[in-house]
């Protein structure tokens, strides 16, 4: 699990992250965590959909243009800082902002699930 966490932290693209999510045995838990955080702000996601990433991107795009405060609330709930968004944007300036945010949300939710699995029996 620790190796997976290190690998997760070194990924910088949605494609790589999606592949890791597909390969991970924890993908259902990650998707459930994403669904939980989005639903707490009345943003519905169908985690059974193969288009989950594009659904997330659509919500984020709408929030970016229509309700930035709500987007900041979502990012706070997920525990994402603006400095992480800025750092990824600097790493890949061509990545659209909605993709940067989507990537970081998925990455952070994967970290949460992996940490829970890593430490669930230790405490």
mmCIF file of C-alpha atoms in Angstrom:
data_model
loop_
_atom_site.group_PDB
_atom_site.id
_atom_site.type_symbol
_atom_site.label_atom_id
_atom_site.label_comp_id
_atom_site.label_asym_id
_atom_site.label_seq_id
_atom_site.Cartn_x
_atom_site.Cartn_y
_atom_site.Cartn_z
ATOM 1 C CA UNK A 1 0.000 0.000 0.000
ATOM 2 C CA UNK A 2 2.839 2.383 0.798
ATOM 3 C CA UNK A 3 4.279 1.828 -2.703
ATOM 4 C CA UNK A 4 0.897 2.637 -4.218
ATOM 5 C CA UNK A 5 0.761 5.873 -2.228
ATOM 6 C CA UNK A 6 4.202 6.891 -3.455
ATOM 7 C CA UNK A 7 3.216 6.082 -7.035
ATOM 8 C CA UNK A 8 -0.009 8.039 -6.634
ATOM 9 C CA UNK A 9 1.878 11.117 -5.509
ATOM 10 C CA UNK A 10 4.138 10.993 -8.563
ATOM 11 C CA UNK A 11 1.333 10.927 -11.155
ATOM 12 C CA UNK A 12 0.658 14.121 -13.141
ATOM 13 C CA UNK A 13 -2.016 13.258 -15.716
ATOM 14 C CA UNK A 14 -5.644 12.203 -15.721
ATOM 15 C CA UNK A 15 -4.831 9.256 -17.975
ATOM 16 C CA UNK A 16 -2.252 7.850 -15.550
ATOM 17 C CA UNK A 17 -4.551 8.479 -12.606
ATOM 18 C CA UNK A 18 -7.476 6.805 -14.349
ATOM 19 C CA UNK A 19 -5.301 3.796 -15.140
ATOM 20 C CA UNK A 20 -4.205 3.524 -11.528
ATOM 21 C CA UNK A 21 -7.819 3.800 -10.417
ATOM 22 C CA UNK A 22 -8.817 1.013 -12.795
ATOM 23 C CA UNK A 23 -5.938 -1.162 -11.622
ATOM 24 C CA UNK A 24 -6.489 -0.514 -7.919
ATOM 25 C CA UNK A 25 -8.473 -2.967 -5.879
ATOM 26 C CA UNK A 26 -9.869 0.038 -4.008
ATOM 27 C CA UNK A 27 -11.545 1.732 -6.966
ATOM 28 C CA UNK A 28 -15.096 1.121 -5.695
ATOM 29 C CA UNK A 29 -14.212 2.729 -2.353
ATOM 30 C CA UNK A 30 -12.599 5.694 -4.090
ATOM 31 C CA UNK A 31 -15.661 6.213 -6.277
ATOM 32 C CA UNK A 32 -17.926 5.964 -3.229
ATOM 33 C CA UNK A 33 -15.830 8.596 -1.447
ATOM 34 C CA UNK A 34 -16.058 10.905 -4.467
ATOM 35 C CA UNK A 35 -19.807 10.368 -4.664
ATOM 36 C CA UNK A 36 -20.164 11.098 -0.937
ATOM 37 C CA UNK A 37 -18.243 14.376 -1.106
ATOM 38 C CA UNK A 38 -20.083 15.570 -4.213
ATOM 39 C CA UNK A 39 -23.494 14.585 -2.847
ATOM 40 C CA UNK A 40 -22.935 16.622 0.329
ATOM 41 C CA UNK A 41 -23.115 19.668 -1.940
ATOM 42 C CA UNK A 42 -26.109 18.297 -3.891
ATOM 43 C CA UNK A 43 -23.964 17.379 -6.901
ATOM 44 C CA UNK A 44 -25.103 14.008 -8.175
ATOM 45 C CA UNK A 45 -22.696 11.515 -9.706
ATOM 46 C CA UNK A 46 -23.452 8.047 -10.962
ATOM 47 C CA UNK A 47 -20.388 6.107 -9.867
ATOM 48 C CA UNK A 48 -21.510 3.151 -11.987
ATOM 49 C CA UNK A 49 -21.111 5.226 -15.128
ATOM 50 C CA UNK A 50 -18.028 4.603 -17.262
ATOM 51 C CA UNK A 51 -18.056 8.373 -17.845
ATOM 52 C CA UNK A 52 -17.484 9.275 -14.200
ATOM 53 C CA UNK A 53 -14.529 11.537 -14.988
ATOM 54 C CA UNK A 54 -16.410 13.519 -17.614
ATOM 55 C CA UNK A 55 -19.375 13.835 -15.217
ATOM 56 C CA UNK A 56 -17.019 15.262 -12.599
ATOM 57 C CA UNK A 57 -15.486 17.599 -15.171
ATOM 58 C CA UNK A 58 -18.943 18.873 -16.151
ATOM 59 C CA UNK A 59 -19.846 19.640 -12.525
ATOM 60 C CA UNK A 60 -16.521 21.375 -11.975
ATOM 61 C CA UNK A 61 -16.826 23.385 -15.193
ATOM 62 C CA UNK A 62 -20.275 24.601 -14.128
ATOM 63 C CA UNK A 63 -19.049 25.478 -10.656
ATOM 64 C CA UNK A 64 -16.053 27.358 -12.060
ATOM 65 C CA UNK A 65 -18.331 29.601 -14.108
ATOM 66 C CA UNK A 66 -21.507 29.773 -12.026
ATOM 67 C CA UNK A 67 -20.767 29.106 -8.356
ATOM 68 C CA UNK A 68 -17.101 29.512 -7.461
ATOM 69 C CA UNK A 69 -17.862 29.689 -3.718
ATOM 70 C CA UNK A 70 -19.533 26.277 -3.902
ATOM 71 C CA UNK A 71 -16.515 24.898 -5.742
ATOM 72 C CA UNK A 72 -14.243 26.231 -2.999
ATOM 73 C CA UNK A 73 -16.519 24.566 -0.444
ATOM 74 C CA UNK A 74 -16.163 21.241 -2.305
ATOM 75 C CA UNK A 75 -12.385 21.590 -2.452
ATOM 76 C CA UNK A 76 -12.257 22.463 1.247
ATOM 77 C CA UNK A 77 -14.411 19.419 2.080
ATOM 78 C CA UNK A 78 -12.084 17.183 0.053
ATOM 79 C CA UNK A 79 -9.027 18.894 1.575
ATOM 80 C CA UNK A 80 -7.479 20.403 -1.541
ATOM 81 C CA UNK A 81 -5.498 23.587 -1.335
ATOM 82 C CA UNK A 82 -5.229 26.240 -4.006
ATOM 83 C CA UNK A 83 -1.451 25.832 -3.827
ATOM 84 C CA UNK A 84 -1.786 22.250 -5.140
ATOM 85 C CA UNK A 85 -3.868 23.486 -8.051
ATOM 86 C CA UNK A 86 -1.325 26.178 -8.784
ATOM 87 C CA UNK A 87 1.577 23.706 -8.637
ATOM 88 C CA UNK A 88 -0.092 21.277 -11.063
ATOM 89 C CA UNK A 89 -1.033 24.126 -13.392
ATOM 90 C CA UNK A 90 2.613 25.217 -13.413
ATOM 91 C CA UNK A 91 3.722 21.631 -14.097
ATOM 92 C CA UNK A 92 1.374 21.424 -17.109
ATOM 93 C CA UNK A 93 0.212 24.896 -18.195
ATOM 94 C CA UNK A 94 -1.799 23.409 -21.080
ATOM 95 C CA UNK A 95 -4.092 21.413 -18.775
ATOM 96 C CA UNK A 96 -7.524 23.068 -18.503
ATOM 97 C CA UNK A 97 -8.473 24.218 -15.010
ATOM 98 C CA UNK A 98 -11.382 21.769 -14.777
ATOM 99 C CA UNK A 99 -8.970 18.907 -15.541
ATOM 100 C CA UNK A 100 -6.510 20.135 -12.925
ATOM 101 C CA UNK A 101 -9.267 20.182 -10.310
ATOM 102 C CA UNK A 102 -10.686 16.813 -11.406
ATOM 103 C CA UNK A 103 -7.234 15.246 -11.279
ATOM 104 C CA UNK A 104 -6.517 16.593 -7.801
ATOM 105 C CA UNK A 105 -9.910 15.512 -6.471
ATOM 106 C CA UNK A 106 -9.413 11.942 -7.680
ATOM 107 C CA UNK A 107 -5.838 11.864 -6.417
ATOM 108 C CA UNK A 108 -6.840 13.161 -2.971
ATOM 109 C CA UNK A 109 -9.780 10.769 -2.679
ATOM 110 C CA UNK A 110 -7.471 7.870 -3.579
ATOM 111 C CA UNK A 111 -5.052 9.012 -0.886
ATOM 112 C CA UNK A 112 -7.822 9.093 1.711
ATOM 113 C CA UNK A 113 -8.964 5.575 0.865
ATOM 114 C CA UNK A 114 -5.415 4.218 0.777
ATOM 115 C CA UNK A 115 -4.569 5.787 4.139
ATOM 116 C CA UNK A 116 -7.721 4.302 5.663
ATOM 117 C CA UNK A 117 -6.804 0.860 4.324
ATOM 118 C CA UNK A 118 -3.207 1.219 5.461
ATOM 119 C CA UNK A 119 -4.112 2.186 9.014
ATOM 120 C CA UNK A 120 -7.529 0.583 9.566
ATOM 121 C CA UNK A 121 -6.153 -2.319 11.619
ATOM 122 C CA UNK A 122 -3.350 -0.389 13.253
ATOM 123 C CA UNK A 123 -5.424 1.695 15.643
#
